[in-house]
């Protein structure tokens, strides 16, 4: 890491640097750090009183992808995953142990519906990944019979906003589960929200004390 890439915000377990924040200012693909920060913001601020929701960071999701099914509980047990009704995974198409990939999508496990719901803003791009991952987690989450459902969602209009779609879909699904107790029939996000979300995230970083 370059010495010029200064830290701009430390928020619980998340650390953002200038290079991370730069991704929000232009037409750039969002990295693990921005997604992790926003998931933690949802957990610690927006849904701090919602005990039935679990937001799993991209880093933990990636670890779950590469360990055996038997080892997955090592990561899920501290998160009390088997006690949560709705679990949100930031899923990308990277199959390596290091950060990377080229496309984000949202996978949500709904315990009341015994179903994994996949929201992919580039339909089909992460379907194979979501199928493998959901099968991989069934045993550890205590849902051996859970099915995977591809949920309708707004499709991205460019090659770089999948992370923004992921964040907005996560917010929409989380609110829908609070209102209805289900994921099924979650409303689609709006294109106008996509256009303004980067500015909104920058504003949140500033409000949390980020030096940007």
PDB file of C-alpha atoms in Angstrom:
ATOM      1  CA  UNK A   1       0.000   0.000   0.000  1.00  0.00           C
ATOM      2  CA  UNK A   2       1.395   3.365  -1.002  1.00  0.00           C
ATOM      3  CA  UNK A   3       2.188   5.787   1.792  1.00  0.00           C
ATOM      4  CA  UNK A   4       0.103   8.353  -0.086  1.00  0.00           C
ATOM      5  CA  UNK A   5      -3.041   6.222   0.266  1.00  0.00           C
ATOM      6  CA  UNK A   6      -4.093   7.684   3.594  1.00  0.00           C
ATOM      7  CA  UNK A   7      -6.784   6.335   5.881  1.00  0.00           C
ATOM      8  CA  UNK A   8      -9.966   8.391   5.721  1.00  0.00           C
ATOM      9  CA  UNK A   9     -12.352   6.459   7.986  1.00  0.00           C
ATOM     10  CA  UNK A  10     -12.230   3.720  10.618  1.00  0.00           C
ATOM     11  CA  UNK A  11     -15.718   2.409  11.357  1.00  0.00           C
ATOM     12  CA  UNK A  12     -15.957  -0.632  13.638  1.00  0.00           C
ATOM     13  CA  UNK A  13     -14.206  -3.388  11.629  1.00  0.00           C
ATOM     14  CA  UNK A  14     -14.066  -1.371   8.389  1.00  0.00           C
ATOM     15  CA  UNK A  15     -11.163   0.762   7.237  1.00  0.00           C
ATOM     16  CA  UNK A  16     -11.490   3.026   4.214  1.00  0.00           C
ATOM     17  CA  UNK A  17      -8.613   4.690   2.385  1.00  0.00           C
ATOM     18  CA  UNK A  18      -8.500   7.395  -0.258  1.00  0.00           C
ATOM     19  CA  UNK A  19      -8.233   4.815  -3.021  1.00  0.00           C
ATOM     20  CA  UNK A  20     -11.456   3.168  -1.808  1.00  0.00           C
ATOM     21  CA  UNK A  21     -13.373   6.454  -1.633  1.00  0.00           C
ATOM     22  CA  UNK A  22     -12.084   7.380  -5.101  1.00  0.00           C
ATOM     23  CA  UNK A  23     -14.132   4.497  -6.511  1.00  0.00           C
ATOM     24  CA  UNK A  24     -17.304   6.276  -5.385  1.00  0.00           C
ATOM     25  CA  UNK A  25     -16.438   9.472  -7.259  1.00  0.00           C
ATOM     26  CA  UNK A  26     -16.364   8.101 -10.761  1.00  0.00           C
ATOM     27  CA  UNK A  27     -17.652   5.331 -12.974  1.00  0.00           C
ATOM     28  CA  UNK A  28     -15.729   2.608 -11.141  1.00  0.00           C
ATOM     29  CA  UNK A  29     -16.454  -0.933  -9.955  1.00  0.00           C
ATOM     30  CA  UNK A  30     -16.821  -1.007  -6.154  1.00  0.00           C
ATOM     31  CA  UNK A  31     -14.306  -3.089  -4.209  1.00  0.00           C
ATOM     32  CA  UNK A  32     -14.631  -5.334  -1.156  1.00  0.00           C
ATOM     33  CA  UNK A  33     -13.794  -2.491   1.234  1.00  0.00           C
ATOM     34  CA  UNK A  34     -16.685  -0.262   0.148  1.00  0.00           C
ATOM     35  CA  UNK A  35     -19.188  -3.136   0.196  1.00  0.00           C
ATOM     36  CA  UNK A  36     -17.933  -4.290   3.617  1.00  0.00           C
ATOM     37  CA  UNK A  37     -18.205  -0.778   4.994  1.00  0.00           C
ATOM     38  CA  UNK A  38     -21.773  -0.384   3.789  1.00  0.00           C
ATOM     39  CA  UNK A  39     -22.846  -3.782   5.104  1.00  0.00           C
ATOM     40  CA  UNK A  40     -21.390  -2.807   8.477  1.00  0.00           C
ATOM     41  CA  UNK A  41     -23.160   0.543   8.322  1.00  0.00           C
ATOM     42  CA  UNK A  42     -26.449  -1.265   7.748  1.00  0.00           C
ATOM     43  CA  UNK A  43     -25.732  -3.615  10.659  1.00  0.00           C
ATOM     44  CA  UNK A  44     -24.479  -1.034  13.165  1.00  0.00           C
ATOM     45  CA  UNK A  45     -26.627   1.971  12.281  1.00  0.00           C
ATOM     46  CA  UNK A  46     -29.660   1.378  10.072  1.00  0.00           C
ATOM     47  CA  UNK A  47     -30.682  -2.046  11.446  1.00  0.00           C
ATOM     48  CA  UNK A  48     -28.922  -2.013  14.802  1.00  0.00           C
ATOM     49  CA  UNK A  49     -32.122  -3.153  16.556  1.00  0.00           C
ATOM     50  CA  UNK A  50     -33.036  -5.843  14.009  1.00  0.00           C
ATOM     51  CA  UNK A  51     -31.849  -9.075  15.629  1.00  0.00           C
ATOM     52  CA  UNK A  52     -33.147 -11.268  12.815  1.00  0.00           C
ATOM     53  CA  UNK A  53     -30.881  -9.818  10.079  1.00  0.00           C
ATOM     54  CA  UNK A  54     -27.283 -10.781   9.330  1.00  0.00           C
ATOM     55  CA  UNK A  55     -25.089  -8.941   6.826  1.00  0.00           C
ATOM     56  CA  UNK A  56     -22.079 -11.066   5.833  1.00  0.00           C
ATOM     57  CA  UNK A  57     -19.093  -9.147   4.487  1.00  0.00           C
ATOM     58  CA  UNK A  58     -17.515  -9.970   1.113  1.00  0.00           C
ATOM     59  CA  UNK A  59     -14.380 -11.170   2.890  1.00  0.00           C
ATOM     60  CA  UNK A  60     -16.256 -13.718   4.999  1.00  0.00           C
ATOM     61  CA  UNK A  61     -18.381 -14.733   2.014  1.00  0.00           C
ATOM     62  CA  UNK A  62     -15.216 -15.377   0.012  1.00  0.00           C
ATOM     63  CA  UNK A  63     -13.790 -17.515   2.823  1.00  0.00           C
ATOM     64  CA  UNK A  64     -17.028 -19.507   2.928  1.00  0.00           C
ATOM     65  CA  UNK A  65     -16.753 -20.148  -0.815  1.00  0.00           C
ATOM     66  CA  UNK A  66     -13.326 -21.762  -0.604  1.00  0.00           C
ATOM     67  CA  UNK A  67     -13.564 -23.814   2.604  1.00  0.00           C
ATOM     68  CA  UNK A  68     -15.246 -27.201   2.837  1.00  0.00           C
ATOM     69  CA  UNK A  69     -18.874 -27.475   3.903  1.00  0.00           C
ATOM     70  CA  UNK A  70     -17.727 -28.893   7.237  1.00  0.00           C
ATOM     71  CA  UNK A  71     -15.431 -25.918   7.826  1.00  0.00           C
ATOM     72  CA  UNK A  72     -18.064 -23.293   6.991  1.00  0.00           C
ATOM     73  CA  UNK A  73     -19.459 -23.454  10.522  1.00  0.00           C
ATOM     74  CA  UNK A  74     -16.152 -22.021  11.804  1.00  0.00           C
ATOM     75  CA  UNK A  75     -17.133 -18.729  10.161  1.00  0.00           C
ATOM     76  CA  UNK A  76     -20.901 -18.927  10.635  1.00  0.00           C
ATOM     77  CA  UNK A  77     -21.097 -19.964  14.298  1.00  0.00           C
ATOM     78  CA  UNK A  78     -19.574 -16.716  15.686  1.00  0.00           C
ATOM     79  CA  UNK A  79     -22.121 -14.813  13.581  1.00  0.00           C
ATOM     80  CA  UNK A  80     -24.987 -16.847  15.100  1.00  0.00           C
ATOM     81  CA  UNK A  81     -26.102 -17.534  11.544  1.00  0.00           C
ATOM     82  CA  UNK A  82     -28.391 -20.435  12.436  1.00  0.00           C
ATOM     83  CA  UNK A  83     -30.382 -18.073  14.673  1.00  0.00           C
ATOM     84  CA  UNK A  84     -30.966 -15.444  11.983  1.00  0.00           C
ATOM     85  CA  UNK A  85     -34.071 -15.312   9.793  1.00  0.00           C
ATOM     86  CA  UNK A  86     -32.490 -13.388   6.906  1.00  0.00           C
ATOM     87  CA  UNK A  87     -28.836 -13.591   5.885  1.00  0.00           C
ATOM     88  CA  UNK A  88     -27.357 -11.288   3.245  1.00  0.00           C
ATOM     89  CA  UNK A  89     -24.288 -12.342   1.263  1.00  0.00           C
ATOM     90  CA  UNK A  90     -22.326  -9.994  -1.017  1.00  0.00           C
ATOM     91  CA  UNK A  91     -21.484 -12.486  -3.735  1.00  0.00           C
ATOM     92  CA  UNK A  92     -19.020 -12.070  -6.576  1.00  0.00           C
ATOM     93  CA  UNK A  93     -17.680 -14.328  -9.300  1.00  0.00           C
ATOM     94  CA  UNK A  94     -14.175 -14.574  -7.890  1.00  0.00           C
ATOM     95  CA  UNK A  95     -13.268 -18.207  -7.206  1.00  0.00           C
ATOM     96  CA  UNK A  96      -9.824 -17.453  -5.747  1.00  0.00           C
ATOM     97  CA  UNK A  97      -8.786 -16.984  -2.125  1.00  0.00           C
ATOM     98  CA  UNK A  98      -7.716 -13.369  -2.739  1.00  0.00           C
ATOM     99  CA  UNK A  99      -9.855 -10.292  -3.401  1.00  0.00           C
ATOM    100  CA  UNK A 100     -11.005  -9.868  -6.967  1.00  0.00           C
ATOM    101  CA  UNK A 101     -13.809 -10.746  -9.341  1.00  0.00           C
ATOM    102  CA  UNK A 102     -15.693  -8.712 -11.915  1.00  0.00           C
ATOM    103  CA  UNK A 103     -19.365  -8.841 -10.876  1.00  0.00           C
ATOM    104  CA  UNK A 104     -21.360  -8.431  -7.647  1.00  0.00           C
ATOM    105  CA  UNK A 105     -24.792  -9.852  -6.897  1.00  0.00           C
ATOM    106  CA  UNK A 106     -26.878 -10.332  -3.763  1.00  0.00           C
ATOM    107  CA  UNK A 107     -27.773 -13.702  -2.270  1.00  0.00           C
ATOM    108  CA  UNK A 108     -30.255 -13.702   0.617  1.00  0.00           C
ATOM    109  CA  UNK A 109     -31.206 -16.733   2.672  1.00  0.00           C
ATOM    110  CA  UNK A 110     -34.728 -16.544   4.073  1.00  0.00           C
ATOM    111  CA  UNK A 111     -35.223 -19.029   6.889  1.00  0.00           C
ATOM    112  CA  UNK A 112     -39.021 -18.468   7.096  1.00  0.00           C
ATOM    113  CA  UNK A 113     -39.286 -19.297   3.386  1.00  0.00           C
ATOM    114  CA  UNK A 114     -36.495 -21.918   3.415  1.00  0.00           C
ATOM    115  CA  UNK A 115     -35.209 -20.328   0.219  1.00  0.00           C
ATOM    116  CA  UNK A 116     -32.095 -18.616  -1.135  1.00  0.00           C
ATOM    117  CA  UNK A 117     -33.066 -15.579  -3.194  1.00  0.00           C
ATOM    118  CA  UNK A 118     -30.589 -14.318  -5.796  1.00  0.00           C
ATOM    119  CA  UNK A 119     -30.692 -10.723  -7.062  1.00  0.00           C
ATOM    120  CA  UNK A 120     -28.429 -10.285 -10.091  1.00  0.00           C
ATOM    121  CA  UNK A 121     -28.335  -6.928 -11.894  1.00  0.00           C
ATOM    122  CA  UNK A 122     -26.783  -8.657 -14.912  1.00  0.00           C
ATOM    123  CA  UNK A 123     -29.135 -11.607 -15.145  1.00  0.00           C
ATOM    124  CA  UNK A 124     -27.409 -14.962 -15.317  1.00  0.00           C
ATOM    125  CA  UNK A 125     -23.879 -13.653 -14.723  1.00  0.00           C
ATOM    126  CA  UNK A 126     -23.591 -15.045 -11.202  1.00  0.00           C
ATOM    127  CA  UNK A 127     -26.153 -17.834 -11.498  1.00  0.00           C
ATOM    128  CA  UNK A 128     -23.603 -20.675 -11.441  1.00  0.00           C
ATOM    129  CA  UNK A 129     -21.782 -19.062  -8.504  1.00  0.00           C
ATOM    130  CA  UNK A 130     -25.019 -18.600  -6.546  1.00  0.00           C
ATOM    131  CA  UNK A 131     -26.031 -22.225  -7.183  1.00  0.00           C
ATOM    132  CA  UNK A 132     -22.712 -23.589  -5.934  1.00  0.00           C
ATOM    133  CA  UNK A 133     -22.627 -21.290  -2.936  1.00  0.00           C
ATOM    134  CA  UNK A 134     -26.187 -21.958  -1.798  1.00  0.00           C
ATOM    135  CA  UNK A 135     -25.675 -25.735  -2.052  1.00  0.00           C
ATOM    136  CA  UNK A 136     -22.411 -25.335  -0.154  1.00  0.00           C
ATOM    137  CA  UNK A 137     -24.126 -23.602   2.805  1.00  0.00           C
ATOM    138  CA  UNK A 138     -27.264 -25.707   3.217  1.00  0.00           C
ATOM    139  CA  UNK A 139     -25.827 -28.012   5.842  1.00  0.00           C
ATOM    140  CA  UNK A 140     -24.101 -25.302   7.884  1.00  0.00           C
ATOM    141  CA  UNK A 141     -27.213 -23.132   7.924  1.00  0.00           C
ATOM    142  CA  UNK A 142     -29.437 -26.044   8.858  1.00  0.00           C
ATOM    143  CA  UNK A 143     -31.546 -25.880   5.693  1.00  0.00           C
ATOM    144  CA  UNK A 144     -30.794 -29.044   3.680  1.00  0.00           C
ATOM    145  CA  UNK A 145     -33.932 -28.692   1.576  1.00  0.00           C
ATOM    146  CA  UNK A 146     -33.602 -25.003   0.706  1.00  0.00           C
ATOM    147  CA  UNK A 147     -34.104 -24.052  -2.940  1.00  0.00           C
ATOM    148  CA  UNK A 148     -32.583 -21.225  -4.984  1.00  0.00           C
ATOM    149  CA  UNK A 149     -34.895 -18.646  -6.540  1.00  0.00           C
ATOM    150  CA  UNK A 150     -33.779 -16.046  -9.083  1.00  0.00           C
ATOM    151  CA  UNK A 151     -35.662 -12.909  -8.032  1.00  0.00           C
ATOM    152  CA  UNK A 152     -36.554 -10.224 -10.555  1.00  0.00           C
ATOM    153  CA  UNK A 153     -34.549  -7.022 -10.139  1.00  0.00           C
ATOM    154  CA  UNK A 154     -33.522  -3.903 -12.023  1.00  0.00           C
ATOM    155  CA  UNK A 155     -30.823  -4.617 -14.603  1.00  0.00           C
ATOM    156  CA  UNK A 156     -27.726  -2.422 -14.697  1.00  0.00           C
ATOM    157  CA  UNK A 157     -27.240  -0.095 -17.656  1.00  0.00           C
ATOM    158  CA  UNK A 158     -23.430  -0.174 -17.653  1.00  0.00           C
ATOM    159  CA  UNK A 159     -20.510  -2.432 -16.758  1.00  0.00           C
ATOM    160  CA  UNK A 160     -19.523  -0.903 -13.413  1.00  0.00           C
ATOM    161  CA  UNK A 161     -22.617  -0.330 -11.215  1.00  0.00           C
ATOM    162  CA  UNK A 162     -23.171  -3.894 -10.003  1.00  0.00           C
ATOM    163  CA  UNK A 163     -21.883  -2.938  -6.531  1.00  0.00           C
ATOM    164  CA  UNK A 164     -24.342  -0.049  -6.331  1.00  0.00           C
ATOM    165  CA  UNK A 165     -27.167  -2.382  -7.396  1.00  0.00           C
ATOM    166  CA  UNK A 166     -26.047  -4.843  -4.709  1.00  0.00           C
ATOM    167  CA  UNK A 167     -26.152  -2.165  -1.992  1.00  0.00           C
ATOM    168  CA  UNK A 168     -29.539  -0.825  -3.073  1.00  0.00           C
ATOM    169  CA  UNK A 169     -31.024  -4.310  -3.383  1.00  0.00           C
ATOM    170  CA  UNK A 170     -29.754  -5.156   0.101  1.00  0.00           C
ATOM    171  CA  UNK A 171     -31.490  -2.094   1.521  1.00  0.00           C
ATOM    172  CA  UNK A 172     -34.711  -2.842  -0.353  1.00  0.00           C
ATOM    173  CA  UNK A 173     -34.805  -6.498   0.723  1.00  0.00           C
ATOM    174  CA  UNK A 174     -33.941  -5.665   4.332  1.00  0.00           C
ATOM    175  CA  UNK A 175     -36.800  -3.156   4.527  1.00  0.00           C
ATOM    176  CA  UNK A 176     -39.172  -5.605   2.856  1.00  0.00           C
ATOM    177  CA  UNK A 177     -38.326  -8.322   5.380  1.00  0.00           C
ATOM    178  CA  UNK A 178     -38.950  -5.881   8.223  1.00  0.00           C
ATOM    179  CA  UNK A 179     -42.334  -4.956   6.718  1.00  0.00           C
ATOM    180  CA  UNK A 180     -43.559  -8.376   5.591  1.00  0.00           C
ATOM    181  CA  UNK A 181     -41.357 -11.071   7.157  1.00  0.00           C
ATOM    182  CA  UNK A 182     -40.536 -12.396   3.678  1.00  0.00           C
ATOM    183  CA  UNK A 183     -38.176 -11.791   0.758  1.00  0.00           C
ATOM    184  CA  UNK A 184     -40.618 -12.890  -1.963  1.00  0.00           C
ATOM    185  CA  UNK A 185     -42.088  -9.994  -3.953  1.00  0.00           C
ATOM    186  CA  UNK A 186     -39.463  -7.475  -2.869  1.00  0.00           C
ATOM    187  CA  UNK A 187     -40.027  -4.352  -5.021  1.00  0.00           C
ATOM    188  CA  UNK A 188     -37.408  -3.449  -7.604  1.00  0.00           C
ATOM    189  CA  UNK A 189     -35.030  -0.566  -6.982  1.00  0.00           C
ATOM    190  CA  UNK A 190     -35.256   2.485  -9.251  1.00  0.00           C
ATOM    191  CA  UNK A 191     -32.738   3.717 -11.809  1.00  0.00           C
ATOM    192  CA  UNK A 192     -32.843   7.165 -10.208  1.00  0.00           C
ATOM    193  CA  UNK A 193     -31.639   5.645  -6.927  1.00  0.00           C
ATOM    194  CA  UNK A 194     -28.695   4.057  -8.731  1.00  0.00           C
ATOM    195  CA  UNK A 195     -27.674   7.444 -10.123  1.00  0.00           C
ATOM    196  CA  UNK A 196     -27.608   9.108  -6.718  1.00  0.00           C
ATOM    197  CA  UNK A 197     -26.298   6.330  -4.481  1.00  0.00           C
ATOM    198  CA  UNK A 198     -22.591   7.097  -4.860  1.00  0.00           C
ATOM    199  CA  UNK A 199     -23.140  10.665  -3.638  1.00  0.00           C
ATOM    200  CA  UNK A 200     -25.250   9.351  -0.762  1.00  0.00           C
ATOM    201  CA  UNK A 201     -22.525   6.927   0.355  1.00  0.00           C
ATOM    202  CA  UNK A 202     -19.942   9.721   0.249  1.00  0.00           C
ATOM    203  CA  UNK A 203     -22.260  11.819   2.418  1.00  0.00           C
ATOM    204  CA  UNK A 204     -22.600   8.970   4.934  1.00  0.00           C
ATOM    205  CA  UNK A 205     -18.809   8.589   5.107  1.00  0.00           C
ATOM    206  CA  UNK A 206     -18.501  12.309   5.876  1.00  0.00           C
ATOM    207  CA  UNK A 207     -21.234  12.116   8.532  1.00  0.00           C
ATOM    208  CA  UNK A 208     -19.348   9.277  10.229  1.00  0.00           C
ATOM    209  CA  UNK A 209     -16.234  11.451  10.440  1.00  0.00           C
ATOM    210  CA  UNK A 210     -14.549  10.480   7.199  1.00  0.00           C
ATOM    211  CA  UNK A 211     -11.872  12.950   6.142  1.00  0.00           C
ATOM    212  CA  UNK A 212     -12.806  13.222   2.478  1.00  0.00           C
TER     213      UNK A 212
END
